[in-house]
Coordinates of C-alpha atoms and ligand atoms in Angstrom, one line a residue:
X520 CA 0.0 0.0 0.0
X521 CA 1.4 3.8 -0.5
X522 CA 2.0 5.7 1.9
X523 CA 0.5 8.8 2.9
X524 CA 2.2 11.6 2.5
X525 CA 1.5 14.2 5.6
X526 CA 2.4 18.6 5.8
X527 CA 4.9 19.0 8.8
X528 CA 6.3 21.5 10.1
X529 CA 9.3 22.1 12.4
X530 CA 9.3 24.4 15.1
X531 CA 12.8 25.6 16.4
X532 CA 13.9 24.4 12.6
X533 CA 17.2 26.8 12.6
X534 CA 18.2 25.6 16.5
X535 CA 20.8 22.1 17.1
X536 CA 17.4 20.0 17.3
X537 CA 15.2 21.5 15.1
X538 CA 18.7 21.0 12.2
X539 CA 18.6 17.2 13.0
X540 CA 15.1 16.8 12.7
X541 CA 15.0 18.1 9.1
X542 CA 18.3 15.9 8.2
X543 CA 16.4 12.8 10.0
X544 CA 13.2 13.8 8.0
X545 CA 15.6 13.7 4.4
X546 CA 17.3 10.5 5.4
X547 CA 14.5 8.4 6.6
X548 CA 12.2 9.2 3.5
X549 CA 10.0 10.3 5.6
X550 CA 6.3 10.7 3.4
X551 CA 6.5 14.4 3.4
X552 CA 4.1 16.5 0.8
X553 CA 4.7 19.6 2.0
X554 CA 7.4 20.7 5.0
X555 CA 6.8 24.0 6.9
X556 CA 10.1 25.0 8.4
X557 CA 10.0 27.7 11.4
X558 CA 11.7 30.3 14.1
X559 CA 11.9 33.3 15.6
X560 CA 11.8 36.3 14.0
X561 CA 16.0 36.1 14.2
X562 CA 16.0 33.7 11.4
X563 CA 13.1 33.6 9.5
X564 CA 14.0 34.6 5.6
X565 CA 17.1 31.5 6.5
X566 CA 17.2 29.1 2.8
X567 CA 17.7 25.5 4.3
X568 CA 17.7 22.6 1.5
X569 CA 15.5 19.9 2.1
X570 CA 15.8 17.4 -0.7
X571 CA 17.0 19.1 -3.1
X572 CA 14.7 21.9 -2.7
X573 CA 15.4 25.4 -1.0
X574 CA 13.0 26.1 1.5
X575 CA 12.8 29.5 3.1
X576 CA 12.3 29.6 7.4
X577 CA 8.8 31.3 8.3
X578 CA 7.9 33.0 12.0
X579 CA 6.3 31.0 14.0
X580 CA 2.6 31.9 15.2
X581 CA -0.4 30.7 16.2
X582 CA -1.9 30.4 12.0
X583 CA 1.3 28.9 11.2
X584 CA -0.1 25.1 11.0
X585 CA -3.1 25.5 8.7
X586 CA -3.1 22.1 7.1
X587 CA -0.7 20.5 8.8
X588 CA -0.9 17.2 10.3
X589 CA 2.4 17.0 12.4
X590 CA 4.5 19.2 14.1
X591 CA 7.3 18.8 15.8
X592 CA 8.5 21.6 18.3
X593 CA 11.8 22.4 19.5
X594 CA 11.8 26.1 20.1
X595 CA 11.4 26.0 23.9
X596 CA 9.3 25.3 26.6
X597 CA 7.4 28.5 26.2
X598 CA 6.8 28.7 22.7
X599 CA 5.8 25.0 22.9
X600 CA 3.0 26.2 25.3
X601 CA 2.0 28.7 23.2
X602 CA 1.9 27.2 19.9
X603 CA 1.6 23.6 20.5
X604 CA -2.1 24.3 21.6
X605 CA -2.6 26.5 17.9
X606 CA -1.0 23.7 15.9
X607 CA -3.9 21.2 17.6
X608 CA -6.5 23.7 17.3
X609 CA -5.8 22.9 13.4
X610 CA -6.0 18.9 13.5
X611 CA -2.4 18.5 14.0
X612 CA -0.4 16.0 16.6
X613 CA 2.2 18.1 18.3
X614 CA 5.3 15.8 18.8
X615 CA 6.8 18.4 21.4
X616 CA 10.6 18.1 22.8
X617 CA 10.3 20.6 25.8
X618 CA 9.3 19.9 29.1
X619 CA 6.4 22.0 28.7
X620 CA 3.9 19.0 28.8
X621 CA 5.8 15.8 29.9
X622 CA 4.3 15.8 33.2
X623 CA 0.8 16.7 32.1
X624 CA -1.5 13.7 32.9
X625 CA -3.3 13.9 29.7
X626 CA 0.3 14.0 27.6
X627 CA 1.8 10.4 27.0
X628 CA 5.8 10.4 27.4
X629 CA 7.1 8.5 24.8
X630 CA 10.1 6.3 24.2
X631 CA 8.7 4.1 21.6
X632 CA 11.1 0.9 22.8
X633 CA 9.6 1.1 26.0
X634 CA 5.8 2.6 25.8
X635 CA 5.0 2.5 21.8
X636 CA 1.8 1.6 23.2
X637 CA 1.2 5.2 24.7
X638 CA 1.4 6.8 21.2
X639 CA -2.4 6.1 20.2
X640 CA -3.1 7.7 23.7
X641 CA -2.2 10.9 22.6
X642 CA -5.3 13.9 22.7
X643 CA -3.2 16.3 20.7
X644 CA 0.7 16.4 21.8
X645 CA 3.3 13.8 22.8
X646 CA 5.9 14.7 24.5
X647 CA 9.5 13.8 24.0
X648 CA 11.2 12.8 27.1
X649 CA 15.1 14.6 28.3
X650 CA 17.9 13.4 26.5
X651 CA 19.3 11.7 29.5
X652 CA 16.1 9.9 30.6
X653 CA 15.4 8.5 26.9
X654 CA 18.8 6.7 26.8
X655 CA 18.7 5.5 30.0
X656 CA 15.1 3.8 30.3
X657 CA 15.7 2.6 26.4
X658 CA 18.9 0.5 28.0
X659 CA 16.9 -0.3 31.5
X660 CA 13.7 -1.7 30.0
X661 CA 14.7 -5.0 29.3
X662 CA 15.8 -5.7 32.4
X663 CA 12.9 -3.8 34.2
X664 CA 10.7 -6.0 32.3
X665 CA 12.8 -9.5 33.4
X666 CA 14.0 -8.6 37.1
X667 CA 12.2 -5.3 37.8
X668 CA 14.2 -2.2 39.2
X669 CA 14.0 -1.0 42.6
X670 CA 16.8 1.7 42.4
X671 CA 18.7 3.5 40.2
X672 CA 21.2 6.0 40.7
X673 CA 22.7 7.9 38.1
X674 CA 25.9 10.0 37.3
X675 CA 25.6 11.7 33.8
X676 CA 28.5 13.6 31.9
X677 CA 26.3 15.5 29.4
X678 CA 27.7 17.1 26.1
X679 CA 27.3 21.0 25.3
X680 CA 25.2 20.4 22.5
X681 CA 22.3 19.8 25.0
X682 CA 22.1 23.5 25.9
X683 CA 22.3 24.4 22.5
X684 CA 24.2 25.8 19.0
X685 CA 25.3 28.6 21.2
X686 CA 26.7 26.4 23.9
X687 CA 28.9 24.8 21.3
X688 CA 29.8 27.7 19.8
X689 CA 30.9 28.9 23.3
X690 CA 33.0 25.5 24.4
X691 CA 34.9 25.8 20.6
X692 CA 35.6 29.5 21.6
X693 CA 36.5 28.8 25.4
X694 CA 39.2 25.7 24.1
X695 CA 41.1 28.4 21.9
X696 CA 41.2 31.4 24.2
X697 CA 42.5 28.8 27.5
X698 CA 45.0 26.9 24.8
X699 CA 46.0 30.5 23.3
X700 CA 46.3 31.7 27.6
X701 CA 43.9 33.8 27.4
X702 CA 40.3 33.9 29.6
X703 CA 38.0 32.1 29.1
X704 CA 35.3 34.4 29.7
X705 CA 32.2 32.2 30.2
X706 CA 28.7 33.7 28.4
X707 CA 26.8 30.9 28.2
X708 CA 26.9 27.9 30.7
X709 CA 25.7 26.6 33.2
X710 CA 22.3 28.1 32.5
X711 CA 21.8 31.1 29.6
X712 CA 18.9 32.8 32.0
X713 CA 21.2 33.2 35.4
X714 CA 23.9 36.0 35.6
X715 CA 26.7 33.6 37.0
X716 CA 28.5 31.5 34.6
X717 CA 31.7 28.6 34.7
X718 CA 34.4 27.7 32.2
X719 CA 33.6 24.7 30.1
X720 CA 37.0 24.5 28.6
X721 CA 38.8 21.6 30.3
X722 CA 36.3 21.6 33.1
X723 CA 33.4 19.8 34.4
X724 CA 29.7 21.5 35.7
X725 CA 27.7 19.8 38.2
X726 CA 24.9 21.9 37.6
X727 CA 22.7 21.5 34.6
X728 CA 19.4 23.8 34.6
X729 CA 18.6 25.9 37.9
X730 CA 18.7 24.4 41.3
X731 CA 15.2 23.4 42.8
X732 CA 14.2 23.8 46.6
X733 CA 15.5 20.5 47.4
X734 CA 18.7 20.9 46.1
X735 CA 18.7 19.0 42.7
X736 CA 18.9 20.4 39.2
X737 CA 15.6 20.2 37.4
X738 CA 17.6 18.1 35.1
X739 CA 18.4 15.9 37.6
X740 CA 14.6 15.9 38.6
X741 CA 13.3 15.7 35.4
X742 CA 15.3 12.2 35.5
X743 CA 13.3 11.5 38.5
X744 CA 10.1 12.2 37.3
X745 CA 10.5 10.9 33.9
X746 CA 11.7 7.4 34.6
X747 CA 8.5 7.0 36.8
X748 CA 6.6 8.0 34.3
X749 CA 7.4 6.2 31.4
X750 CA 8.0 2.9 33.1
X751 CA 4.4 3.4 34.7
X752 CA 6.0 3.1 37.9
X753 CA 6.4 5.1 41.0
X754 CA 8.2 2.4 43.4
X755 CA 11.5 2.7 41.3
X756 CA 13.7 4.9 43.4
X757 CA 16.0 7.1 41.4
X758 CA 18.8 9.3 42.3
X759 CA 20.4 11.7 39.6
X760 CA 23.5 13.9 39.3
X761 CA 24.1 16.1 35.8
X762 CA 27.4 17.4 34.9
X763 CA 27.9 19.2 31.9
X764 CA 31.6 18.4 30.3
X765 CA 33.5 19.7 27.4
X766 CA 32.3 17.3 24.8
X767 CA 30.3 18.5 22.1
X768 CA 27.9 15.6 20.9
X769 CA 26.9 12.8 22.9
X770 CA 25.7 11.8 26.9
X771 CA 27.8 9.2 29.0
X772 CA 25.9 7.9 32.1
X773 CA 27.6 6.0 34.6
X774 CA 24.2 4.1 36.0
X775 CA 24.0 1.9 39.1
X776 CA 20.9 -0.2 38.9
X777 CA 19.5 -2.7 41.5
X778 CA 17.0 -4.9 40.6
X779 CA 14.7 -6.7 42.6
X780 CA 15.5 -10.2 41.7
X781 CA 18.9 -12.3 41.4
X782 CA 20.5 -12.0 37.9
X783 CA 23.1 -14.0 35.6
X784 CA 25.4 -11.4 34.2
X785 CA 25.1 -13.1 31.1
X786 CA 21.8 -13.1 30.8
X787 CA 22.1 -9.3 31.1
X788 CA 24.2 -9.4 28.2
X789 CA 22.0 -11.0 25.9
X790 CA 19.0 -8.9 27.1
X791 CA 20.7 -5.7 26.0
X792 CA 22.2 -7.5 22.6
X793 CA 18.4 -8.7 22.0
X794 CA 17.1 -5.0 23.0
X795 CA 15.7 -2.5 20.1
X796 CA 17.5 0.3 19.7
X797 CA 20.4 -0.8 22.1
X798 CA 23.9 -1.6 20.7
X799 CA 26.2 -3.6 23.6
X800 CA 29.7 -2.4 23.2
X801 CA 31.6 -4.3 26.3
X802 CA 34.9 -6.1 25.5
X803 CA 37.0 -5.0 28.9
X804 CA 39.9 -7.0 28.1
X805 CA 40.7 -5.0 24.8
X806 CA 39.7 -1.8 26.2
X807 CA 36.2 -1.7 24.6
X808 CA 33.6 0.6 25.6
X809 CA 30.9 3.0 24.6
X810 CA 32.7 6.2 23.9
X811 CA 30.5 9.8 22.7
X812 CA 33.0 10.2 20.0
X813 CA 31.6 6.9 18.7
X814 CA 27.8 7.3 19.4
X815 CA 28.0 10.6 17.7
X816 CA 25.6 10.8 14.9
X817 CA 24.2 7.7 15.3
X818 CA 20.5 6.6 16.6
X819 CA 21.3 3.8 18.8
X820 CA 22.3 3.8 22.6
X821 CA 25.2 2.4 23.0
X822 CA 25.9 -0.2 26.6
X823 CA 28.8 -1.6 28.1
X824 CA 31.1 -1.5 31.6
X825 CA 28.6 -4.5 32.4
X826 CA 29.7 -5.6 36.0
X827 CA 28.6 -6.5 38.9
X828 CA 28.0 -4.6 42.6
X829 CA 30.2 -6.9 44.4
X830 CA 28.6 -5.8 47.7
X831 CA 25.0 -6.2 46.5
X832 CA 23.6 -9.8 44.3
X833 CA 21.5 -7.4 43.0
X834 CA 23.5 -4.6 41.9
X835 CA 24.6 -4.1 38.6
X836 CA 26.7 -1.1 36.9
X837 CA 26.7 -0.1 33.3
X838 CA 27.5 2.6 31.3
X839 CA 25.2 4.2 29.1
X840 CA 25.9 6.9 25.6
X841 CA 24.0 8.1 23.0
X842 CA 24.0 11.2 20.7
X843 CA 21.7 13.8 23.0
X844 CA 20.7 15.3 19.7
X845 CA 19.5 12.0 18.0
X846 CA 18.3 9.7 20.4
X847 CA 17.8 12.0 22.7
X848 CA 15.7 14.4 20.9
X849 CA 15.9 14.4 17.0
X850 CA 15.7 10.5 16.1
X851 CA 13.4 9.7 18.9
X852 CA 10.4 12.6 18.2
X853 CA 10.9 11.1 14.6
X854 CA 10.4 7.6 15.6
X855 CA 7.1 8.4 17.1
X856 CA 6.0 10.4 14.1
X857 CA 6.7 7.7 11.8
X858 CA 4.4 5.8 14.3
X859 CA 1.7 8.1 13.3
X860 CA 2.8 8.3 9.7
X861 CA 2.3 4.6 9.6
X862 CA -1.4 4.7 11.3
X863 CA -2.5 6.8 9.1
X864 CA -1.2 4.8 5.9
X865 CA -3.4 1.9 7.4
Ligands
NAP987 P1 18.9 26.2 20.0 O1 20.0 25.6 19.2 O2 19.2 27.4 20.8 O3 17.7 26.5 18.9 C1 16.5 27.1 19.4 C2 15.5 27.2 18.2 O4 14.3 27.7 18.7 C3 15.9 28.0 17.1 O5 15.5 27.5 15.9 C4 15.2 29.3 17.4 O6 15.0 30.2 16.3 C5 13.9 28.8 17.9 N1 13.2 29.8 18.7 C6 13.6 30.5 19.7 N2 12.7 31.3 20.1 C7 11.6 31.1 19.3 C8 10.3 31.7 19.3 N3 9.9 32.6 20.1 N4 9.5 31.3 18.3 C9 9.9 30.3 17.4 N5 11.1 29.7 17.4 C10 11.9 30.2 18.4 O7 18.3 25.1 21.0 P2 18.1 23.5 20.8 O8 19.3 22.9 21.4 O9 17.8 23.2 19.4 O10 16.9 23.2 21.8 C11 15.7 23.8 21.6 C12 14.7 23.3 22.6 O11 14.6 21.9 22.4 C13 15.2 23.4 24.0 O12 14.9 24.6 24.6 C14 14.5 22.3 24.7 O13 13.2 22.6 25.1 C15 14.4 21.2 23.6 N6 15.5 20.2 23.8 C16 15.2 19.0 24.2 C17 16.1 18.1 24.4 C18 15.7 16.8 24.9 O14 16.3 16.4 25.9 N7 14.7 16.1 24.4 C19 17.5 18.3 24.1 C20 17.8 19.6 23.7 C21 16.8 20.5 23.5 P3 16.0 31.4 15.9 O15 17.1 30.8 15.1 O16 15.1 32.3 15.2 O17 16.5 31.9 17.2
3JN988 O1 21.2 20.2 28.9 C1 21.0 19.2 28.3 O2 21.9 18.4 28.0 C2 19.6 18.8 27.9 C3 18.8 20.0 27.9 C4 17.5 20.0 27.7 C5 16.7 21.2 27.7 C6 17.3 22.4 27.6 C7 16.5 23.6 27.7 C8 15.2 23.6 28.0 C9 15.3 21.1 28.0 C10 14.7 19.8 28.0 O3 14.5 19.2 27.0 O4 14.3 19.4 29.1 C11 14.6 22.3 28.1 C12 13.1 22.3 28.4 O5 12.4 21.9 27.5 O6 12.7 22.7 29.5

């Protein structure tokens, strides 16, 4: 049967996300008709090519999604709020990557290795989980599913390109004024909005989005909050700490698991070799591992480090990367769109 072709549009289309939605678009043949590609006002008139074919970047507003049928938004929380609701209001399904909606009751939170199921769910938007939960729950599931989890506690070691083009723009800077012995003259990290700001150069962050009341990031607790979610399960305890390092694609997770049954290492192995979207990269003996270099511009998430707690029979450690812009944004909002795409062939 053909396959019918949908109008999209991409919200945030000139920002790190919004660029590798468009690519993922082009190189998954995704059944486009017509593609509607918009920003702010500080880009609009941009020429991207998209197959061949120049297409010029429109302002977003609310009439922007006349006709279209899915849109996927990666401008921001607030302009997800605003416009997300406009692009429904004309028969769309808002695929958004903010955290403007994830914890909305009536907004499934989709990794589609692990809750495909909530995609039909939707009443208007889906929301993309944070980069760090999708690769971790996408590696856990399997063995959620064959031991269950009752704690995890997480380390990540997040890349720049999570806080944006002008985050990289800013560690490339920082790395030739600090070689060259000059200052480094942070502008951008930890967190655009606040007035203080760290060197990224040859440094490490621990402090990714503002602090909450309690202490944690809201990345951390977006972590928190997330996992529970999409899992369908508040009993899993989970413990996060972000750190934002000077690499420019890719998250590393150092992630302590325990589950609530006994496990055979090996059957662990073959879980996560057996696992969609999971790639098992754990040779120890000739110094293999999962490295952000490698994972870098590639869709899967990437395992390995397997060993055990050898103070726990229940513990277990691994080590978890995937490109934050594909995987964790990019490759998995177009996964669930070619979910719907594929409905609506039926
Ligand atoms: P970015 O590189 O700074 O790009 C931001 C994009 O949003 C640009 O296209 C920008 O357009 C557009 N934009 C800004 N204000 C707008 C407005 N008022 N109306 C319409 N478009 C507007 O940021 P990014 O890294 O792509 O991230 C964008 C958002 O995606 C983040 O804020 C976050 O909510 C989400 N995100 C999610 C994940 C995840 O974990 N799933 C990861 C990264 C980012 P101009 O070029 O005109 O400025
Ligand atoms: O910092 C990272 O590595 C991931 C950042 C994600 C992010 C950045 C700004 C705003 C988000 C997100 O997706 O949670 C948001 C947001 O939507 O609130």
């Amino acid at each position: 049967m053909s396959k019918t072709k949908l109008n999209v549009a991409v919200v945030g289309a000139t920002g790190a996300v919004g660029e590798q939605i468009i690519g993922l678009l082009e190189k998954r043949d995704f059944p486009i008709d017509k593609l509607k590609l918009l920003s702010s006002a500080r880009s609009a008139g941009t020429r991207v090519t998209f197959k061949g074919q120049e297409i010029t970047v429109e302002e977003a507003g609310p009439d922007s999604f006349e006709g279209i049928d899915i849109a996927l938004f990666s401008a921001g929380g607030d302009v997800s709020k605003e416009l997300a609701p406009h692009a429904v209001r004309h028969g769309a399904v808002a695929i958004d990557n903010t955290n403007a909606f994830r914890m909305d009751p009536n907004t499934p939170l989709v990794v589609p290795e692990v809750n495909a199921d909530q995609i039909d769910e939707h009443q208007g938007i889906i929301a993309n989980p944070n980069c760090s939960t999708i690769q971790m729950v996408a590696a856990l599931k399997p063995l959620y599913d064959r031991y269950g989890i009752s704690r995890i506690i997480v380390s990540t070691y997040q890349a720049v390109s999570g806080a944006g083009s002008r985050a990289i723009d800013e560690l490339h800077r920082q790395t030739g004024e600090v070689l060259n012995g000059n200052a480094a003259n942070p502008d951008i990290l930890p967190v655009g909005s606040l007035p203080v700001k760290h060197q990224i150069a040859f440094n490490a962050i621990p402090q990714i989005d503002k602090f909450q009341d309690n202490g944690y990031t809201l990345e951390e607790m977006k972590m928190v909050r997330e996992t529970k979610k999409i899992l369908n399960d508040e009993s899993v305890l989970v413990t996060a700490t972000c750190v934002r390092i000077p690499v420019v694609y890719g998250h590393s997770e150092s992630v302590y698991v325990e589950l609530k049954e006994d496990y055979n290492l090996e059957e662990v192995r073959s879980l996560l070799e057996n696992a969609p979207g999971v790639t098992v990269v754990d040779d120890p003996a000739n110094q293999v591992y999962p490295l952000a270099t490698d994972a870098a511009g590639k869709n899967d998430v990437f395992v390995g480090r397997l060993r055990r707690d050898l103070t726990n029979e229940r513990g277990l450690n691994l080590w978890i990367v995937s490109d934050n812009l594909l995987k964790g944004a990019a490759w998995n909002a177009v996964q669930i769109a070619e979910v719907i795409a594929a409905n609506k062939s039926k």
